[in-house]
GROMACS .gro file of C-alpha atoms in nm:
model
  327
    1MET     CA    1  11.414   9.503   9.986
    2SER     CA    2  11.095   9.321   9.970
    3HIS     CA    3  11.017   8.987  10.148
    4ALA     CA    4  10.973   8.816   9.822
    5ILE     CA    5  11.355   8.923   9.713
    6THR     CA    6  11.486   8.831  10.079
    7HIS     CA    7  11.320   8.486  10.044
    8ILE     CA    8  11.462   8.417   9.715
    9VAL     CA    9  11.801   8.526   9.833
   10GLU     CA   10  11.776   8.270  10.118
   11ARG     CA   11  11.692   8.004   9.880
   12ILE     CA   12  11.978   8.077   9.654
   13ASN     CA   13  12.232   8.032   9.968
   14THR     CA   14  12.064   7.720  10.034
   15THR     CA   15  12.085   7.600   9.687
   16TRP     CA   16  12.443   7.696   9.672
   17GLN     CA   17  12.543   7.481   9.942
   18ARG     CA   18  12.332   7.198   9.818
   19MET     CA   19  12.516   7.204   9.485
   20GLN     CA   20  12.860   7.210   9.652
   21SER     CA   21  12.789   6.868   9.807
   22SER     CA   22  12.655   6.703   9.486
   23SER     CA   23  12.855   6.459   9.285
   24THR     CA   24  12.823   6.687   8.982
   25PRO     CA   25  12.802   7.053   9.088
   26PRO     CA   26  12.748   7.324   8.837
   27VAL     CA   27  13.074   7.453   8.645
   28HIS     CA   28  13.204   7.773   8.817
   29THR     CA   29  13.200   7.947   8.476
   30PRO     CA   30  13.451   8.197   8.393
   31LEU     CA   31  13.393   8.599   8.371
   32ASP     CA   32  13.614   8.724   8.106
   33ILE     CA   33  13.662   9.105   7.971
   34SER     CA   34  13.594   9.100   7.603
   35THR     CA   35  13.843   9.352   7.457
   36ARG     CA   36  13.645   9.364   7.105
   37LEU     CA   37  13.307   9.432   7.270
   38SER     CA   38  13.465   9.683   7.522
   39ASP     CA   39  13.611   9.877   7.216
   40LEU     CA   40  13.280   9.858   7.040
   41ALA     CA   41  13.070   9.965   7.340
   42GLY     CA   42  13.298  10.203   7.511
   43MET     CA   43  13.260  10.041   7.820
   44GLN     CA   44  13.421   9.748   7.986
   45VAL     CA   45  13.221   9.437   7.881
   46TYR     CA   46  13.259   9.120   8.071
   47LEU     CA   47  13.120   8.796   7.957
   48LYS     CA   48  12.980   8.524   8.212
   49GLY     CA   49  13.025   8.178   8.024
   50GLU     CA   50  12.724   8.003   8.105
   51HIS     CA   51  12.757   7.839   7.749
   52LEU     CA   52  13.030   7.636   7.918
   53GLN     CA   53  12.791   7.501   8.162
   54HIS     CA   54  12.718   7.130   8.192
   55THR     CA   55  12.455   7.062   7.885
   56GLY     CA   56  12.558   7.387   7.734
   57SER     CA   57  12.353   7.617   7.916
   58PHE     CA   58  12.264   7.778   8.254
   59LYS     CA   59  11.959   7.556   8.271
   60TYR     CA   60  12.160   7.287   8.441
   61ARG     CA   61  12.166   7.496   8.771
   62GLY     CA   62  11.780   7.537   8.785
   63ALA     CA   63  11.724   7.170   8.707
   64LEU     CA   64  11.984   7.043   8.953
   65SER     CA   65  11.859   7.293   9.237
   66ARG     CA   66  11.509   7.154   9.200
   67ILE     CA   67  11.624   6.762   9.199
   68LEU     CA   68  11.846   6.805   9.477
   69ALA     CA   69  11.567   6.949   9.684
   70LEU     CA   70  11.335   6.615   9.630
   71ASP     CA   71  11.285   6.425   9.958
   72ASP     CA   72  11.357   6.058   9.961
   73ALA     CA   73  11.019   5.979   9.842
   74GLY     CA   74  11.020   6.205   9.561
   75ARG     CA   75  11.348   6.073   9.437
   76LYS     CA   76  11.197   5.735   9.450
   77LYS     CA   77  10.892   5.822   9.229
   78GLY     CA   78  11.101   6.016   8.986
   79VAL     CA   79  11.012   6.376   8.808
   80ILE     CA   80  10.833   6.491   8.483
   81THR     CA   81  10.910   6.775   8.274
   82ALA     CA   82  10.838   6.927   7.929
   83SER     CA   83  11.121   7.073   7.670
   84SER     CA   84  11.262   6.981   7.366
   85GLY     CA   85  11.582   7.203   7.439
   86ASN     CA   86  11.803   7.325   7.710
   87HIS     CA   87  11.571   7.248   7.996
   88GLY     CA   88  11.536   6.886   7.895
   89MET     CA   89  11.885   6.817   7.863
   90ALA     CA   90  11.960   6.979   8.168
   91CYS     CA   91  11.666   6.802   8.365
   92ALA     CA   92  11.795   6.478   8.213
   93MET     CA   93  12.172   6.513   8.334
   94ALA     CA   94  12.063   6.645   8.687
   95ALA     CA   95  11.828   6.359   8.724
   96ARG     CA   96  12.081   6.104   8.611
   97GLU     CA   97  12.362   6.241   8.834
   98ALA     CA   98  12.124   6.231   9.128
   99GLY     CA   99  11.986   5.875   9.056
  100VAL     CA  100  11.637   5.986   8.986
  101ALA     CA  101  11.418   5.872   8.683
  102VAL     CA  102  11.307   6.150   8.479
  103ARG     CA  103  11.058   6.162   8.178
  104VAL     CA  104  11.041   6.440   7.923
  105PHE     CA  105  10.753   6.558   7.728
  106VAL     CA  106  10.829   6.699   7.384
  107PRO     CA  107  10.642   6.839   7.127
  108GLN     CA  108  10.507   6.641   6.837
  109ASP     CA  109  10.757   6.823   6.583
  110ALA     CA  110  11.039   6.811   6.832
  111SER     CA  111  11.388   6.767   6.642
  112PRO     CA  112  11.511   6.416   6.620
  113LEU     CA  113  11.860   6.534   6.707
  114LYS     CA  114  11.744   6.724   7.003
  115VAL     CA  115  11.531   6.416   7.128
  116GLN     CA  116  11.855   6.198   7.081
  117LYS     CA  117  12.064   6.417   7.296
  118ILE     CA  118  11.799   6.409   7.575
  119GLU     CA  119  11.772   6.034   7.557
  120ALA     CA  120  12.165   6.008   7.573
  121LEU     CA  121  12.151   6.160   7.887
  122GLY     CA  122  11.919   5.894   8.040
  123ALA     CA  123  11.581   6.034   8.022
  124GLN     CA  124  11.255   5.858   7.900
  125VAL     CA  125  11.121   6.083   7.602
  126ILE     CA  126  10.754   6.103   7.536
  127HIS     CA  127  10.590   6.282   7.240
  128ALA     CA  128  10.297   6.480   7.310
  129ASP     CA  129  10.014   6.507   7.081
  130GLY     CA  130  10.069   6.909   6.968
  131ASP     CA  131  10.308   7.179   7.047
  132CYS     CA  132  10.494   7.316   7.328
  133LEU     CA  133  10.219   7.425   7.519
  134VAL     CA  134  10.039   7.082   7.477
  135ALA     CA  135  10.353   6.911   7.600
  136GLU     CA  136  10.383   7.134   7.912
  137LYS     CA  137  10.011   7.089   7.989
  138THR     CA  138  10.048   6.697   7.933
  139ALA     CA  139  10.348   6.688   8.135
  140ALA     CA  140  10.237   6.866   8.430
  141GLN     CA  141   9.891   6.668   8.404
  142GLU     CA  142  10.078   6.371   8.430
  143ALA     CA  143  10.281   6.467   8.704
  144GLU     CA  144   9.990   6.550   8.927
  145ARG     CA  145   9.830   6.217   8.822
  146GLU     CA  146  10.116   6.014   8.943
  147GLY     CA  147  10.207   6.229   9.228
  148LYS     CA  148  10.543   6.313   9.067
  149ALA     CA  149  10.743   6.652   9.082
  150TYR     CA  150  10.683   6.847   8.765
  151ILE     CA  151  10.996   7.065   8.698
  152SER     CA  152  10.902   7.370   8.530
  153PRO     CA  153  11.147   7.545   8.304
  154TYR     CA  154  11.115   7.895   8.520
  155ASN     CA  155  10.769   7.882   8.714
  156ASP     CA  156  10.950   7.722   9.009
  157GLU     CA  157  11.116   7.904   9.304
  158LEU     CA  158  11.393   7.625   9.344
  159VAL     CA  159  11.455   7.648   8.983
  160MET     CA  160  11.482   8.035   9.000
  161ALA     CA  161  11.719   7.987   9.294
  162GLY     CA  162  11.959   7.759   9.091
  163GLN     CA  163  11.980   8.027   8.808
  164GLY     CA  164  12.047   8.292   9.096
  165THR     CA  165  12.350   8.109   9.168
  166ILE     CA  166  12.496   8.273   8.875
  167GLY     CA  167  12.459   8.627   9.047
  168LYS     CA  168  12.635   8.491   9.339
  169GLU     CA  169  12.928   8.390   9.135
  170LEU     CA  170  12.929   8.691   8.938
  171LEU     CA  171  12.974   8.939   9.217
  172HIS     CA  172  13.257   8.702   9.368
  173GLN     CA  173  13.442   8.751   9.057
  174GLN     CA  174  13.370   9.077   8.969
  175PRO     CA  175  13.210   9.295   9.275
  176HIS     CA  176  13.191   9.639   9.085
  177LEU     CA  177  12.930   9.599   8.822
  178ASP     CA  178  12.726   9.908   8.682
  179ALA     CA  179  12.503   9.687   8.480
  180VAL     CA  180  12.423   9.335   8.377
  181PHE     CA  181  12.253   9.224   8.069
  182ILE     CA  182  12.047   8.916   8.055
  183ALA     CA  183  11.805   8.761   7.800
  184VAL     CA  184  11.463   8.707   7.922
  185GLY     CA  185  11.229   8.447   7.828
  186GLY     CA  186  10.993   8.319   8.125
  187GLY     CA  187  11.196   8.507   8.338
  188GLY     CA  188  11.356   8.253   8.568
  189LEU     CA  189  11.716   8.356   8.488
  190ILE     CA  190  11.695   8.738   8.538
  191SER     CA  191  11.455   8.690   8.834
  192GLY     CA  192  11.743   8.451   9.010
  193ILE     CA  193  12.019   8.666   8.911
  194GLY     CA  194  11.845   9.001   8.970
  195ALA     CA  195  11.746   8.913   9.328
  196TRP     CA  196  12.088   8.832   9.427
  197LEU     CA  197  12.213   9.163   9.270
  198LYS     CA  198  11.942   9.384   9.443
  199ALA     CA  199  12.032   9.232   9.794
  200HIS     CA  200  12.401   9.239   9.748
  201SER     CA  201  12.483   9.502   9.488
  202PRO     CA  202  12.176   9.755   9.456
  203ALA     CA  203  12.330   9.997   9.243
  204THR     CA  204  12.407   9.743   8.972
  205ARG     CA  205  12.124   9.787   8.693
  206VAL     CA  206  11.961   9.476   8.571
  207ILE     CA  207  11.884   9.522   8.196
  208GLY     CA  208  11.644   9.279   8.052
  209CYS     CA  209  11.714   9.200   7.692
  210TRP     CA  210  11.442   9.062   7.441
  211PRO     CA  211  11.419   9.010   7.073
  212GLN     CA  212  11.171   9.242   6.907
  213HIS     CA  213  11.003   8.948   6.774
  214ALA     CA  214  10.928   8.776   7.098
  215PRO     CA  215  10.903   9.040   7.368
  216ALA     CA  216  10.631   8.852   7.590
  217MET     CA  217  10.759   8.927   7.942
  218ALA     CA  218  10.856   9.268   7.839
  219GLU     CA  219  10.497   9.335   7.721
  220CYS     CA  220  10.341   9.201   8.029
  221LEU     CA  221  10.552   9.431   8.232
  222LYS     CA  222  10.458   9.707   8.044
  223ALA     CA  223  10.091   9.620   8.077
  224GLY     CA  224  10.120   9.557   8.464
  225LYS     CA  225  10.003   9.215   8.414
  226ILE     CA  226  10.033   8.864   8.233
  227CYS     CA  227   9.889   8.876   7.901
  228GLU     CA  228   9.894   8.712   7.566
  229VAL     CA  229  10.162   8.856   7.341
  230ASP     CA  230  10.178   8.769   6.943
  231GLU     CA  231  10.524   8.669   6.859
  232LYS     CA  232  10.698   8.606   6.548
  233PRO     CA  233  10.984   8.360   6.481
  234THR     CA  234  11.310   8.458   6.613
  235LEU     CA  235  11.692   8.338   6.614
  236SER     CA  236  11.645   8.355   6.975
  237ASP     CA  237  11.420   8.045   7.027
  238GLY     CA  238  11.517   7.970   7.370
  239THR     CA  239  11.356   8.296   7.502
  240ALA     CA  240  11.031   8.262   7.286
  241GLY     CA  241  10.692   8.190   7.406
  242GLY     CA  242  10.430   8.329   7.638
  243VAL     CA  243  10.431   8.371   8.019
  244ASP     CA  244  10.238   8.117   8.205
  245GLU     CA  245   9.942   8.261   8.402
  246GLY     CA  246  10.020   8.300   8.757
  247ALA     CA  247  10.398   8.268   8.693
  248ILE     CA  248  10.603   8.362   9.003
  249THR     CA  249  10.853   8.527   8.780
  250PHE     CA  250  10.634   8.799   8.695
  251ASP     CA  251  10.628   8.985   9.020
  252VAL     CA  252  10.990   8.939   9.063
  253CYS     CA  253  11.077   9.077   8.746
  254GLN     CA  254  10.870   9.370   8.838
  255GLN     CA  255  11.104   9.430   9.124
  256VAL     CA  256  11.444   9.358   8.983
  257ILE     CA  257  11.436   9.463   8.622
  258ASP     CA  258  11.569   9.826   8.591
  259ASP     CA  259  11.544   9.883   8.228
  260THR     CA  260  11.459   9.718   7.893
  261VAL     CA  261  11.639   9.669   7.561
  262LEU     CA  262  11.468   9.509   7.250
  263VAL     CA  263  11.707   9.403   6.949
  264SER     CA  264  11.614   9.313   6.593
  265GLU     CA  265  11.673   8.977   6.417
  266GLU     CA  266  11.963   9.157   6.230
  267GLU     CA  267  12.124   9.258   6.561
  268ILE     CA  268  12.100   8.928   6.678
  269ALA     CA  269  12.244   8.754   6.391
  270ARG     CA  270  12.533   9.009   6.362
  271ALA     CA  271  12.616   8.952   6.730
  272LEU     CA  272  12.617   8.581   6.655
  273LYS     CA  273  12.844   8.582   6.377
  274ASP     CA  274  13.089   8.834   6.514
  275MET     CA  275  13.132   8.577   6.810
  276VAL     CA  276  13.224   8.331   6.550
  277ALA     CA  277  13.435   8.527   6.336
  278PHE     CA  278  13.626   8.735   6.604
  279ASP     CA  279  13.610   8.527   6.916
  280ASN     CA  280  13.600   8.167   6.771
  281THR     CA  281  13.298   8.116   6.993
  282ILE     CA  282  12.952   7.967   6.926
  283VAL     CA  283  12.660   8.080   7.116
  284GLU     CA  284  12.277   8.042   7.089
  285GLY     CA  285  12.050   8.305   6.982
  286ALA     CA  286  11.938   8.398   7.351
  287ALA     CA  287  12.297   8.477   7.451
  288ALA     CA  288  12.333   8.669   7.123
  289VAL     CA  289  12.019   8.863   7.226
  290ALA     CA  290  12.219   8.988   7.540
  291ILE     CA  291  12.523   9.069   7.361
  292ALA     CA  292  12.308   9.301   7.107
  293GLY     CA  293  12.140   9.430   7.392
  294ALA     CA  294  12.427   9.560   7.549
  295LEU     CA  295  12.578   9.694   7.239
  296LYS     CA  296  12.256   9.893   7.181
  297TYR     CA  297  12.237   9.999   7.542
  298ALA     CA  298  12.616  10.111   7.555
  299PRO     CA  299  12.552  10.498   7.492
  300GLN     CA  300  12.406  10.506   7.837
  301LEU     CA  301  12.695  10.343   8.017
  302GLN     CA  302  13.012  10.510   7.854
  303GLY     CA  303  13.302  10.441   8.051
  304GLN     CA  304  13.134  10.208   8.298
  305ARG     CA  305  13.138   9.828   8.368
  306ALA     CA  306  12.891   9.582   8.262
  307ALA     CA  307  12.849   9.209   8.240
  308VAL     CA  308  12.666   9.008   7.988
  309ILE     CA  309  12.535   8.668   8.059
  310LEU     CA  310  12.628   8.422   7.784
  311CYS     CA  311  12.328   8.177   7.850
  312GLY     CA  312  12.408   7.897   7.628
  313LYS     CA  313  12.561   7.752   7.314
  314ASN     CA  314  12.296   7.513   7.168
  315ILE     CA  315  12.214   7.640   6.862
  316ALA     CA  316  12.095   7.408   6.555
  317PHE     CA  317  12.376   7.375   6.307
  318ASP     CA  318  12.127   7.471   6.006
  319LYS     CA  319  12.047   7.799   6.186
  320LEU     CA  320  12.406   7.874   6.264
  321LYS     CA  321  12.492   7.788   5.889
  322THR     CA  322  12.227   8.035   5.774
  323VAL     CA  323  12.344   8.326   5.986
  324LEU     CA  324  12.710   8.265   5.888
  325CYS     CA  325  12.620   8.251   5.518
  326THR     CA  326  12.366   8.540   5.480
  327THR     CA  327  12.449   8.798   5.745
   0.00000   0.00000   0.00000
């Protein structure tokens, strides 16, 4: 096991202790076997319910981890981040619970509903003069100028450690897993969980799942370096977008991801719709990517035991309606 993995595992343990003493620790989310998916896949499929986490996604763990690690001076100054989705809501709630002021930069075309949700959690929202990348760059520049902490959605080892607490929970709930399926965007989620699994259950295969339309990290891993990747619109908007130059998650992903699976928009839509139709459960596109990935990869795991991380449920109503009515 590399020094980098050992370091992340130590961070996860420290983060776990901090979280337990916070006023609003992350929800200890359930791990339930899905009879339907198990029958479809020919293997035991467990669903880790991070869609039931505070603010509706796993992102709360990473945001809380980063904010709880601030010193007194950092807390007084406040924090800055950029996001129009799950990360923004997570930072807003985590900061509110810790009594820390937070400013969230959003893209110019951010959904009014998403902005309203972030503001309702107590954050100050600033519209950047451009897209997501412009919002992120502006936020990082403002944080540096004002001497405040900038909370990246994934390119931060404390954020990664927060997401890694899912791996710790997972092995407490089911110590014998042959594989874990995780949707990948910037790589913070799979890096954190993967590091914990490599340290405590090295035989468990860590399978990264991507939409065929947005495989940025997968292509970077294939190339052996961070590179620009052309992407198309996808139902999994939570995992879309490029990988930052110098992202710490890239090296970790190289070490922890055992295999990759790419799924089509049709497969993502089917997974979304079936969760609603058969399980009365709403998940977002990224969670459906992991479900679809598990079903696609299942022939290689017949009779074995796998977990799927349901990373969130924050899908736009219009998008869900379209999937339900057309798939």
